PDB file of C-alpha atoms in Angstrom:
ATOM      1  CA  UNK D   1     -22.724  28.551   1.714  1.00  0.00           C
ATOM      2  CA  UNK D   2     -20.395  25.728   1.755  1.00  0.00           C
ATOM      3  CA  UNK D   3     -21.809  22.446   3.341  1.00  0.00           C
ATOM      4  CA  UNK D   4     -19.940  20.994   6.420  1.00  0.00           C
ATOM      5  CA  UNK D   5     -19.294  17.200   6.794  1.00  0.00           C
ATOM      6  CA  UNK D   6     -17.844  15.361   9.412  1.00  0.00           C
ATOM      7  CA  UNK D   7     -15.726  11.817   9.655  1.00  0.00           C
ATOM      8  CA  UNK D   8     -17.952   8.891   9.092  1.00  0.00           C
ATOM      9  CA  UNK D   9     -20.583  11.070   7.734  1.00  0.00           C
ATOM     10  CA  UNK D  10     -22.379   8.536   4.813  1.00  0.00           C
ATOM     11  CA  UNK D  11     -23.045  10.635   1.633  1.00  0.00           C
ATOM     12  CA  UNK D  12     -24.886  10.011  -2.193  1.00  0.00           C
ATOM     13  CA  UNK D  13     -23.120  11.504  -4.544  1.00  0.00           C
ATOM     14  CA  UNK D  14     -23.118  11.803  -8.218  1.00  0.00           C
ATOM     15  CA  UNK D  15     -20.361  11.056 -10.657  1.00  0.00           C
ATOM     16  CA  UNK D  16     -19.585  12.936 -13.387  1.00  0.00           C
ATOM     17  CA  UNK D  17     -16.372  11.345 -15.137  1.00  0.00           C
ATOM     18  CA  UNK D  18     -13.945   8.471 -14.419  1.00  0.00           C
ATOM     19  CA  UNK D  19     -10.071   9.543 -14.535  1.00  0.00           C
ATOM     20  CA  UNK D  20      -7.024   7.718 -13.822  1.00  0.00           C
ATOM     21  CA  UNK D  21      -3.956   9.582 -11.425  1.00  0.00           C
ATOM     22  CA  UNK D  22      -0.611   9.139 -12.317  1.00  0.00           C
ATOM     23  CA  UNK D  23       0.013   5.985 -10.505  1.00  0.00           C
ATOM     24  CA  UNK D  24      -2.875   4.354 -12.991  1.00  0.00           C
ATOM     25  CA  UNK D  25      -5.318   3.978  -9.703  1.00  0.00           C
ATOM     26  CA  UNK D  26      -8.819   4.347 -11.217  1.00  0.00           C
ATOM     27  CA  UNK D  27     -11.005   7.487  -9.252  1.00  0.00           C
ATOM     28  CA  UNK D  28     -14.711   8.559  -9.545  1.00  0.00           C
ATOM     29  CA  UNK D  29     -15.169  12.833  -9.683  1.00  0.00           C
ATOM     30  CA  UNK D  30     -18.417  13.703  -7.240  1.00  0.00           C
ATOM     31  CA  UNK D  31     -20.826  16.188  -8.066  1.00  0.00           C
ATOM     32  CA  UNK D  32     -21.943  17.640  -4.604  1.00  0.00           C
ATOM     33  CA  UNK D  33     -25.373  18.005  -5.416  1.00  0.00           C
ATOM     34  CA  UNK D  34     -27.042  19.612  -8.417  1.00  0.00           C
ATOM     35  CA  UNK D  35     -26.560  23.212  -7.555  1.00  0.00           C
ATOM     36  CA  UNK D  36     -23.060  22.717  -6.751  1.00  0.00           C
ATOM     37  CA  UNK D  37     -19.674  23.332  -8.248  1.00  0.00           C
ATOM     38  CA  UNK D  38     -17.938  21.758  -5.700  1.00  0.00           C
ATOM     39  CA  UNK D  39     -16.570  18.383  -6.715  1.00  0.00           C
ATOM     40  CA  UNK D  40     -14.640  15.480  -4.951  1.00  0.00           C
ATOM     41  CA  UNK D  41     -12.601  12.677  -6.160  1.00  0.00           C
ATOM     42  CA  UNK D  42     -13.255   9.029  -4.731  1.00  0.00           C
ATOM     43  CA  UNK D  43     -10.782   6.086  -5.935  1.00  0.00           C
ATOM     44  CA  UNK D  44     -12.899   3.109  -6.780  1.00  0.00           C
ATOM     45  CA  UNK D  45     -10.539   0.069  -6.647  1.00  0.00           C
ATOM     46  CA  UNK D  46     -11.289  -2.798  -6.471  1.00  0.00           C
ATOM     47  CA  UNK D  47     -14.299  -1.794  -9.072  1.00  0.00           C
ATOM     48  CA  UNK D  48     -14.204  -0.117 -11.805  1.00  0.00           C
ATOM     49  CA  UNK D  49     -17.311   1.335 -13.731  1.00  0.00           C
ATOM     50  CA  UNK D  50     -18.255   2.076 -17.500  1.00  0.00           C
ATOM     51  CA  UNK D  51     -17.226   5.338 -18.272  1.00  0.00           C
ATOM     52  CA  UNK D  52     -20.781   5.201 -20.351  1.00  0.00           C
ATOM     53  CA  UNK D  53     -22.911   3.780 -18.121  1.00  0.00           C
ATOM     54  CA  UNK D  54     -21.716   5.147 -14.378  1.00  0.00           C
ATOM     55  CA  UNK D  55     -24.317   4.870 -11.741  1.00  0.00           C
ATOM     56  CA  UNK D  56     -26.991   7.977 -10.885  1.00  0.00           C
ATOM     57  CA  UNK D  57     -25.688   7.977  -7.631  1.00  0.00           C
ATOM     58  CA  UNK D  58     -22.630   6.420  -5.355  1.00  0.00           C
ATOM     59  CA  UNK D  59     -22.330   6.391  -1.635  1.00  0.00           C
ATOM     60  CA  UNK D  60     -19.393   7.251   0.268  1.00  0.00           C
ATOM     61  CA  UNK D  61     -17.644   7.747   3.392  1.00  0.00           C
ATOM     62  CA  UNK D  62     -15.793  10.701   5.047  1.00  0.00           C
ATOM     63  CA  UNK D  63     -12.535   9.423   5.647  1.00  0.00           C
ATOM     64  CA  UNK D  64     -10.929  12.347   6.748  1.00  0.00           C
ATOM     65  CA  UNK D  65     -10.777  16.443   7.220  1.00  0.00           C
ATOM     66  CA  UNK D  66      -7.968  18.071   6.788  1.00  0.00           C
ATOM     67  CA  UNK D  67      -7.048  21.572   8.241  1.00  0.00           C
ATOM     68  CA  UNK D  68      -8.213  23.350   4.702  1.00  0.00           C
ATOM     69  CA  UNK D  69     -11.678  21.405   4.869  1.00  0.00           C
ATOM     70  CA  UNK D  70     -10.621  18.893   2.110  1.00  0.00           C
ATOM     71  CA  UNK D  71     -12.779  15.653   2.777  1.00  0.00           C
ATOM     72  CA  UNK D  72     -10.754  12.337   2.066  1.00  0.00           C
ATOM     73  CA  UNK D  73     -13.734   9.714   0.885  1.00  0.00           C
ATOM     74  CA  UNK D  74     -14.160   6.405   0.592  1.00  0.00           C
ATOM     75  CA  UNK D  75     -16.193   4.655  -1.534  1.00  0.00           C
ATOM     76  CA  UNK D  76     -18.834   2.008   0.703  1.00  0.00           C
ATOM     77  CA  UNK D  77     -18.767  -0.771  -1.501  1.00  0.00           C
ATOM     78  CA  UNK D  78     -20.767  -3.114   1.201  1.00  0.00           C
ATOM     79  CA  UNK D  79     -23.697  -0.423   0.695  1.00  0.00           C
ATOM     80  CA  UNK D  80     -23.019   0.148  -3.147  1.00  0.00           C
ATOM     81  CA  UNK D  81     -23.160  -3.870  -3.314  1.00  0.00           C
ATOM     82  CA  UNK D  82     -26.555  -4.190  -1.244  1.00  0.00           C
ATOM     83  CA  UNK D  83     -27.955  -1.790  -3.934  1.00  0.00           C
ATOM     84  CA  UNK D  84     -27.336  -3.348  -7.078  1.00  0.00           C
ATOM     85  CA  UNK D  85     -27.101  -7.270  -5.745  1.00  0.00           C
ATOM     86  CA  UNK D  86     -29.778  -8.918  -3.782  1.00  0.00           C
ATOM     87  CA  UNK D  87     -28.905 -12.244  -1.618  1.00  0.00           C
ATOM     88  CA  UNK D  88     -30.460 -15.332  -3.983  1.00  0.00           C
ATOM     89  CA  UNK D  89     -30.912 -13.488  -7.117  1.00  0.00           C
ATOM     90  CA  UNK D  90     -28.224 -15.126  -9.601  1.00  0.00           C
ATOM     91  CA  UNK D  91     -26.332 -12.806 -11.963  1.00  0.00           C
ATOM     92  CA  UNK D  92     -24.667 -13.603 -14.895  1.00  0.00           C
ATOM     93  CA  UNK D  93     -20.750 -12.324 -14.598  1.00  0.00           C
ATOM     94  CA  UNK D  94     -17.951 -12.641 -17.357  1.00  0.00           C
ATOM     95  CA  UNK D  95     -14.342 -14.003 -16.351  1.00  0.00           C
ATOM     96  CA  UNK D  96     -11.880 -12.124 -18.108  1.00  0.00           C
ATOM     97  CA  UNK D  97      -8.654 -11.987 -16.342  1.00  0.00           C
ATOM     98  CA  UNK D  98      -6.806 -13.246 -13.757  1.00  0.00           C
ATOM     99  CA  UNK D  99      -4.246 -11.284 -12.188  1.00  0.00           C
ATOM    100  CA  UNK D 100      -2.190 -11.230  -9.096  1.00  0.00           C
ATOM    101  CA  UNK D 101      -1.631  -8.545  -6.784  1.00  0.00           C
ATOM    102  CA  UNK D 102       1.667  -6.698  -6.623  1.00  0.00           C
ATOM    103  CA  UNK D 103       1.059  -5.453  -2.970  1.00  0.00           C
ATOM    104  CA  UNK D 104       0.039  -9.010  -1.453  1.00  0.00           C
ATOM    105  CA  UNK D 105       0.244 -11.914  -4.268  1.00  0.00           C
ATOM    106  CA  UNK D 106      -2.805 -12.640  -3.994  1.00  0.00           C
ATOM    107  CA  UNK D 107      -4.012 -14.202  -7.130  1.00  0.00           C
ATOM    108  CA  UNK D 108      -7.294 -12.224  -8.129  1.00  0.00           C
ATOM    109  CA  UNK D 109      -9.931 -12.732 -11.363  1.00  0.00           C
ATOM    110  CA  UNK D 110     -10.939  -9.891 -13.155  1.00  0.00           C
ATOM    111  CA  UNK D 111     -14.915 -10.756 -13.011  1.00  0.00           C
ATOM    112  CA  UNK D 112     -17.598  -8.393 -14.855  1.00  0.00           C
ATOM    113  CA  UNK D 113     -21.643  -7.776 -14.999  1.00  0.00           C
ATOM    114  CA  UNK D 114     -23.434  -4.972 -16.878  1.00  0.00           C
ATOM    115  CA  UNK D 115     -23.059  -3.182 -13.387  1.00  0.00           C
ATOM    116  CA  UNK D 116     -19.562  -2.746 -12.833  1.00  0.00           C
ATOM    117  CA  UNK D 117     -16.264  -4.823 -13.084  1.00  0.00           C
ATOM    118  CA  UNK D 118     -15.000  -6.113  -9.776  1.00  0.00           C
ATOM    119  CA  UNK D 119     -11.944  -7.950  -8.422  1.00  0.00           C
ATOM    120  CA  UNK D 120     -12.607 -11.756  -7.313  1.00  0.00           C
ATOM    121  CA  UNK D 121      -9.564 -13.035  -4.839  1.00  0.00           C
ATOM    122  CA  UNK D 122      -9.001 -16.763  -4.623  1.00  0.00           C
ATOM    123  CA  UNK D 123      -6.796 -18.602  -2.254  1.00  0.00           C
ATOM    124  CA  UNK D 124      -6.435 -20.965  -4.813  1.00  0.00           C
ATOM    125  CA  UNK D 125      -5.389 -21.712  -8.007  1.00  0.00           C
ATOM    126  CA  UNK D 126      -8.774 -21.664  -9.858  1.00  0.00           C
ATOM    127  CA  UNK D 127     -12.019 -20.801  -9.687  1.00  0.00           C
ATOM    128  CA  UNK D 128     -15.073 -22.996  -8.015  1.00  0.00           C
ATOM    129  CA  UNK D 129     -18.007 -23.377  -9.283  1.00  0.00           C
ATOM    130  CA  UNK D 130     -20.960 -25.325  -8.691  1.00  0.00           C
ATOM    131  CA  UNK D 131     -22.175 -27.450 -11.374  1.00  0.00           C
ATOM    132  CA  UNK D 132     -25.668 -28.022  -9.515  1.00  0.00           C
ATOM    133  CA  UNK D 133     -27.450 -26.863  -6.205  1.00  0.00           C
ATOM    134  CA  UNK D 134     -27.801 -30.434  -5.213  1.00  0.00           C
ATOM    135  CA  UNK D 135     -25.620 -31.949  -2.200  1.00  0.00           C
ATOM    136  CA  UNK D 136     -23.151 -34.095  -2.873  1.00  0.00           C
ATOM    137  CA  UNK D 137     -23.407 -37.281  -1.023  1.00  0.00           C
ATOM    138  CA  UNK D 138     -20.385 -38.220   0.903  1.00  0.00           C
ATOM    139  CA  UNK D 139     -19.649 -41.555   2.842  1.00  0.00           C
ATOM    140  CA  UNK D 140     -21.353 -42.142   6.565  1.00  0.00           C
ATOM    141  CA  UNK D 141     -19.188 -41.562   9.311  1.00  0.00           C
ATOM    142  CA  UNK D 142     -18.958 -43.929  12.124  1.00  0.00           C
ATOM    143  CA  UNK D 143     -17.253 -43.329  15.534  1.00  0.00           C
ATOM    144  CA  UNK D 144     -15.226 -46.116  14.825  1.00  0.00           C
ATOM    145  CA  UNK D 145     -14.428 -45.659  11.614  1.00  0.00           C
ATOM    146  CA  UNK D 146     -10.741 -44.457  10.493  1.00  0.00           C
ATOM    147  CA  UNK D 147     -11.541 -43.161   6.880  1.00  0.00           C
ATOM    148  CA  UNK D 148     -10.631 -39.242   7.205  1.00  0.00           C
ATOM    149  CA  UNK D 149     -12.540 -37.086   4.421  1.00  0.00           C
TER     150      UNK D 149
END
């Protein structure tokens, strides 16, 4: 018996291979479940995974039905990222590109960890990064002073 799924619906799926469609967008194939056949493709952009090491399980989204009982998903990268990163822990992530977006311009770094590689969009020019977790001290204000910082 076929499982039925409606919009909004959160899943956990399994992947079982990485594939590219012929406009070069990067996808995820689904396993329904373990006794299943029934697969389901979920594009992954802005991340992309190691074909090697993909994760045991992904959630998702319904999107959409259409009239054949197709489900559209989308991959729920807010709860994917709540699983792997935790607020305060500091990971260690390698800069290796920076690219800009032919749909917006928006100038984007190609940013990696041994989880998965991710897209970093910057307003500006470069990248910032602290050099300590200390304050920086900056000049008292007065209300009569002029000095704009």
């Amino acid at each position: 018996m076929v499982k039925t799924y409606k919009v909004g619906e959160s899943l956990k799926l399994r992947p079982i291979e990485m594939g590219k469609d012929s406009n070069d967008n990067d996808y995820l194939t689904l396993l329904e479940g373990n006794d299943s056949n029934r697969t389901f493709r979920v594009y992954i952009n802005p991340i992309k995974f190691d074909e090697d090491n993909l994760p045991s399980s992904v959630p998702v989204v319904v999107s959409k039905i259409d009239c054949f009982e197709r489900l559209s998903l989308r991959l729920d990268i807010t709860t994917l990222f709540k699983e792997h990163y935790q607020l305060g822990k500091t990971y260690r992530f390698t800069v290796s590109d920076k690219r800009e977006d032919p749909n917006t311009q928006a100038l984007y770094y190609i940013v990696s960890d041994e989880f998965a590689e991710h897209r970093h969009y910057t307003q500006e020019d470069k990248i910032q990064v602290p050099t300590s977790l200390s304050r920086r001290s900056s000049p008292a204000r007065t209300p009569h002073s002029t000095e704009r910082t």
